[in-house]
CSV table of C-alpha atoms in Angstrom, one decimal:
chain,number,residue,atom,x,y,z
A,1,UNK,CA,4.1,-32.5,-17.3
A,2,UNK,CA,1.6,-30.5,-19.2
A,3,UNK,CA,-0.5,-27.6,-18.0
A,4,UNK,CA,-3.2,-28.3,-15.8
A,5,UNK,CA,-6.9,-26.7,-15.0
A,6,UNK,CA,-9.1,-27.4,-12.0
A,7,UNK,CA,-13.0,-26.1,-12.8
A,8,UNK,CA,-13.8,-27.2,-9.3
A,9,UNK,CA,-11.5,-25.5,-6.4
A,10,UNK,CA,-11.2,-27.9,-3.6
A,11,UNK,CA,-13.2,-30.9,-5.3
A,12,UNK,CA,-10.6,-32.4,-7.5
A,13,UNK,CA,-11.4,-33.3,-11.0
A,14,UNK,CA,-7.8,-31.8,-12.7
A,15,UNK,CA,-7.8,-32.3,-16.4
A,16,UNK,CA,-4.6,-31.8,-18.5
A,17,UNK,CA,-5.5,-29.1,-21.3
A,18,UNK,CA,-5.3,-29.8,-25.0
A,19,UNK,CA,-2.5,-27.8,-27.1
A,20,UNK,CA,-4.9,-25.5,-28.4
A,21,UNK,CA,-6.0,-24.5,-24.5
A,22,UNK,CA,-3.0,-24.8,-23.5
A,23,UNK,CA,-1.3,-21.9,-26.1
A,24,UNK,CA,-4.9,-19.7,-25.2
A,25,UNK,CA,-4.0,-19.9,-21.4
A,26,UNK,CA,-0.3,-18.7,-22.2
A,27,UNK,CA,-1.1,-15.9,-24.2
A,28,UNK,CA,-4.2,-14.6,-21.9
A,29,UNK,CA,-2.4,-15.2,-18.4
A,30,UNK,CA,1.2,-16.0,-19.1
A,31,UNK,CA,1.6,-19.4,-18.4
A,32,UNK,CA,4.7,-21.2,-19.2
A,33,UNK,CA,4.0,-24.6,-21.5
A,34,UNK,CA,5.3,-27.8,-19.6
A,35,UNK,CA,6.0,-26.0,-16.1
A,36,UNK,CA,3.0,-27.9,-14.2
A,37,UNK,CA,1.3,-24.9,-13.3
A,38,UNK,CA,-2.3,-25.5,-11.8
A,39,UNK,CA,-5.1,-22.7,-12.9
A,40,UNK,CA,-8.6,-22.4,-11.1
A,41,UNK,CA,-11.4,-21.1,-13.5
A,42,UNK,CA,-13.5,-18.9,-10.9
A,43,UNK,CA,-16.3,-17.1,-11.7
A,44,UNK,CA,-15.2,-17.4,-15.4
A,45,UNK,CA,-11.7,-16.0,-14.6
A,46,UNK,CA,-8.5,-17.7,-14.7
A,47,UNK,CA,-6.8,-18.0,-11.5
A,48,UNK,CA,-2.9,-19.1,-10.5
A,49,UNK,CA,-3.3,-21.8,-7.9
A,50,UNK,CA,0.8,-22.7,-7.6
A,51,UNK,CA,1.8,-26.1,-7.1
A,52,UNK,CA,3.9,-26.8,-3.8
A,53,UNK,CA,7.1,-24.7,-4.1
A,54,UNK,CA,5.8,-22.6,-6.8
A,55,UNK,CA,5.0,-19.2,-7.4
A,56,UNK,CA,1.8,-17.7,-8.5
A,57,UNK,CA,2.2,-15.6,-11.6
A,58,UNK,CA,0.6,-12.0,-12.0
A,59,UNK,CA,-1.3,-10.6,-15.1
A,60,UNK,CA,-3.0,-7.4,-15.7
A,61,UNK,CA,-5.7,-6.4,-19.0
A,62,UNK,CA,-6.4,-2.9,-18.7
A,63,UNK,CA,-8.7,-0.8,-21.1
A,64,UNK,CA,-9.7,2.9,-21.7
A,65,UNK,CA,-13.4,3.6,-19.8
A,66,UNK,CA,-14.0,6.2,-22.6
A,67,UNK,CA,-12.2,7.6,-25.7
A,68,UNK,CA,-9.0,9.7,-24.9
A,69,UNK,CA,-9.0,12.6,-26.9
A,70,UNK,CA,-6.3,14.9,-25.1
A,71,UNK,CA,-2.8,14.6,-24.4
A,72,UNK,CA,-2.4,13.0,-27.9
A,73,UNK,CA,1.0,14.8,-28.5
A,74,UNK,CA,4.4,13.1,-28.6
A,75,UNK,CA,6.0,12.3,-25.4
A,76,UNK,CA,2.7,11.9,-23.7
A,77,UNK,CA,1.2,8.2,-22.8
A,78,UNK,CA,-2.0,6.6,-23.3
A,79,UNK,CA,-4.1,6.8,-20.3
A,80,UNK,CA,-5.3,3.5,-19.4
A,81,UNK,CA,-7.7,3.9,-16.5
A,82,UNK,CA,-9.6,0.6,-16.3
A,83,UNK,CA,-8.7,-2.8,-14.7
A,84,UNK,CA,-10.9,-5.1,-16.8
A,85,UNK,CA,-8.9,-8.2,-15.2
A,86,UNK,CA,-6.0,-8.7,-12.9
A,87,UNK,CA,-4.5,-11.7,-11.0
A,88,UNK,CA,-1.4,-11.6,-8.5
A,89,UNK,CA,0.3,-8.7,-6.9
A,90,UNK,CA,3.0,-7.7,-9.3
A,91,UNK,CA,1.5,-5.4,-11.8
A,92,UNK,CA,-0.3,-2.4,-10.8
A,93,UNK,CA,-1.9,0.6,-12.5
A,94,UNK,CA,-1.9,3.9,-11.5
A,95,UNK,CA,-5.3,6.0,-12.3
A,96,UNK,CA,-6.0,9.6,-11.4
A,97,UNK,CA,-6.7,12.6,-13.9
A,98,UNK,CA,-4.8,12.8,-17.5
A,99,UNK,CA,-1.3,11.7,-17.6
A,100,UNK,CA,-1.8,10.3,-13.9
A,101,UNK,CA,-3.5,7.5,-15.6
A,102,UNK,CA,-1.7,4.5,-17.6
A,103,UNK,CA,1.3,4.0,-15.6
A,104,UNK,CA,1.8,0.4,-14.6
A,105,UNK,CA,4.7,-0.5,-11.6
A,106,UNK,CA,6.1,-4.1,-12.3
A,107,UNK,CA,7.7,-5.8,-9.4
A,108,UNK,CA,11.2,-6.5,-9.3
A,109,UNK,CA,12.8,-9.7,-10.1
A,110,UNK,CA,10.7,-11.2,-12.5
A,111,UNK,CA,10.0,-10.9,-16.8
A,112,UNK,CA,7.2,-9.6,-18.0
A,113,UNK,CA,5.5,-9.2,-21.6
A,114,UNK,CA,3.9,-6.2,-22.6
A,115,UNK,CA,1.4,-5.6,-25.4
A,116,UNK,CA,-1.0,-3.4,-26.5
A,117,UNK,CA,-3.6,-3.0,-29.5
A,118,UNK,CA,-5.1,0.9,-30.3
A,119,UNK,CA,-8.0,1.6,-32.1
A,120,UNK,CA,-7.7,5.2,-33.4
A,121,UNK,CA,-9.8,7.7,-35.2
A,122,UNK,CA,-7.7,10.1,-37.4
A,123,UNK,CA,-8.8,13.6,-39.0
A,124,UNK,CA,-7.7,12.1,-42.7
A,125,UNK,CA,-6.2,9.4,-44.3
A,126,UNK,CA,-2.5,11.1,-44.4
A,127,UNK,CA,-2.2,10.8,-40.9
A,128,UNK,CA,-0.1,8.5,-38.6
A,129,UNK,CA,0.8,7.7,-35.2
A,130,UNK,CA,3.9,5.7,-33.6
A,131,UNK,CA,3.5,3.9,-30.0
A,132,UNK,CA,6.6,2.2,-28.3
A,133,UNK,CA,6.4,0.7,-24.7
A,134,UNK,CA,8.9,2.7,-22.3
A,135,UNK,CA,10.6,2.0,-19.0
A,136,UNK,CA,10.1,5.0,-17.4
A,137,UNK,CA,12.2,4.6,-14.3
A,138,UNK,CA,15.7,4.6,-16.6
A,139,UNK,CA,14.2,6.3,-19.6
A,140,UNK,CA,14.8,3.4,-22.2
A,141,UNK,CA,12.3,2.3,-24.7
A,142,UNK,CA,11.5,-1.2,-24.9
A,143,UNK,CA,10.5,-3.3,-27.7
A,144,UNK,CA,9.9,-2.0,-31.6
A,145,UNK,CA,8.2,1.1,-32.1
A,146,UNK,CA,4.8,0.4,-34.3
A,147,UNK,CA,3.3,2.9,-36.7
A,148,UNK,CA,-0.4,3.2,-37.1
A,149,UNK,CA,-2.0,4.5,-40.3
A,150,UNK,CA,-5.5,5.0,-41.0
A,151,UNK,CA,-7.8,2.9,-43.3
A,152,UNK,CA,-10.7,4.9,-44.8
A,153,UNK,CA,-14.3,3.5,-45.0
A,154,UNK,CA,-17.4,5.1,-44.4
A,155,UNK,CA,-16.5,8.6,-44.5
A,156,UNK,CA,-14.0,7.7,-41.3
A,157,UNK,CA,-10.2,7.4,-40.6
A,158,UNK,CA,-9.7,4.5,-38.5
A,159,UNK,CA,-6.8,2.2,-37.5
A,160,UNK,CA,-6.6,-0.9,-36.1
A,161,UNK,CA,-2.6,-1.3,-36.0
A,162,UNK,CA,-1.0,-4.6,-35.1
A,163,UNK,CA,-0.1,-5.6,-31.5
A,164,UNK,CA,2.5,-3.0,-29.8
A,165,UNK,CA,4.7,-5.3,-27.6
A,166,UNK,CA,8.1,-5.6,-25.6
A,167,UNK,CA,9.4,-7.7,-22.8
A,168,UNK,CA,11.3,-6.4,-19.9
A,169,UNK,CA,13.0,-8.0,-16.7
A,170,UNK,CA,13.2,-6.0,-13.7
A,171,UNK,CA,16.1,-5.8,-11.8
A,172,UNK,CA,14.4,-3.5,-9.4
A,173,UNK,CA,10.9,-2.1,-9.3
A,174,UNK,CA,10.1,0.2,-12.6
A,175,UNK,CA,7.2,2.0,-14.2
A,176,UNK,CA,6.3,1.3,-17.6
A,177,UNK,CA,4.0,3.4,-19.9
A,178,UNK,CA,2.8,3.0,-23.5
A,179,UNK,CA,4.5,6.2,-25.0
A,180,UNK,CA,3.3,8.5,-28.4
A,181,UNK,CA,6.7,8.7,-30.0
A,182,UNK,CA,5.5,10.8,-32.7
A,183,UNK,CA,2.2,12.2,-34.4
A,184,UNK,CA,1.6,13.2,-38.3
A,185,UNK,CA,-1.5,15.0,-38.9
A,186,UNK,CA,-4.3,15.1,-36.3
A,187,UNK,CA,-5.6,12.3,-34.2
A,188,UNK,CA,-9.4,12.7,-33.2
A,189,UNK,CA,-9.2,10.3,-30.5
A,190,UNK,CA,-7.8,7.0,-29.1
A,191,UNK,CA,-11.4,4.6,-28.9
A,192,UNK,CA,-12.2,3.6,-25.7
A,193,UNK,CA,-15.5,1.7,-25.7
A,194,UNK,CA,-15.4,-2.1,-25.4
A,195,UNK,CA,-16.8,-2.2,-29.3
A,196,UNK,CA,-13.8,-0.2,-30.8
A,197,UNK,CA,-11.1,-2.1,-28.7
A,198,UNK,CA,-8.6,-0.3,-27.4
A,199,UNK,CA,-6.8,-2.8,-25.1
A,200,UNK,CA,-3.1,-3.4,-22.9
A,201,UNK,CA,-2.3,-6.5,-21.3
A,202,UNK,CA,0.7,-7.3,-19.0
A,203,UNK,CA,2.1,-10.8,-18.1
A,204,UNK,CA,4.7,-12.3,-15.7
A,205,UNK,CA,6.2,-14.7,-17.9
């Protein structure tokens, strides 16, 4: 069986997704290929409907409500504070002030994919930043570190790096963050407006 989708909950009309549609769903909300799960589109957003005997999956997309211009030094983390999309209950985001933002709690007994992409404004073309996911519960780093360097254009020093990604399986509930590993030079801000595109997603696999 493939992945199925219903656009009319409670009415029927379930159609099998094409390969490209299934890949998109897999990337956005963590659908596992060929598992027979049903996804319902409600008000334009996907919501899991588990088949009999199945278990609903969780997914979370977070952004910055405004640009982050403080706490931009090594061993701090990105202060995600806005829930753009969320489904399920296995992923939660702590919000508050400053470094109280941006801490995700992941429920026990699951495997999660962590992904983020940062839009950054630097002071000079020689500046750079390194990010990596971190398990705060046991202090271990997750996935590989990603270095970001600016591209000079129109007098600005902006960076749009590749995706910072990791996988983690939780034996117990854990807290994770996107950590700033090192800074070279001066970072003016982490861009937070929707037009600039800093984002973070966590998907239960």
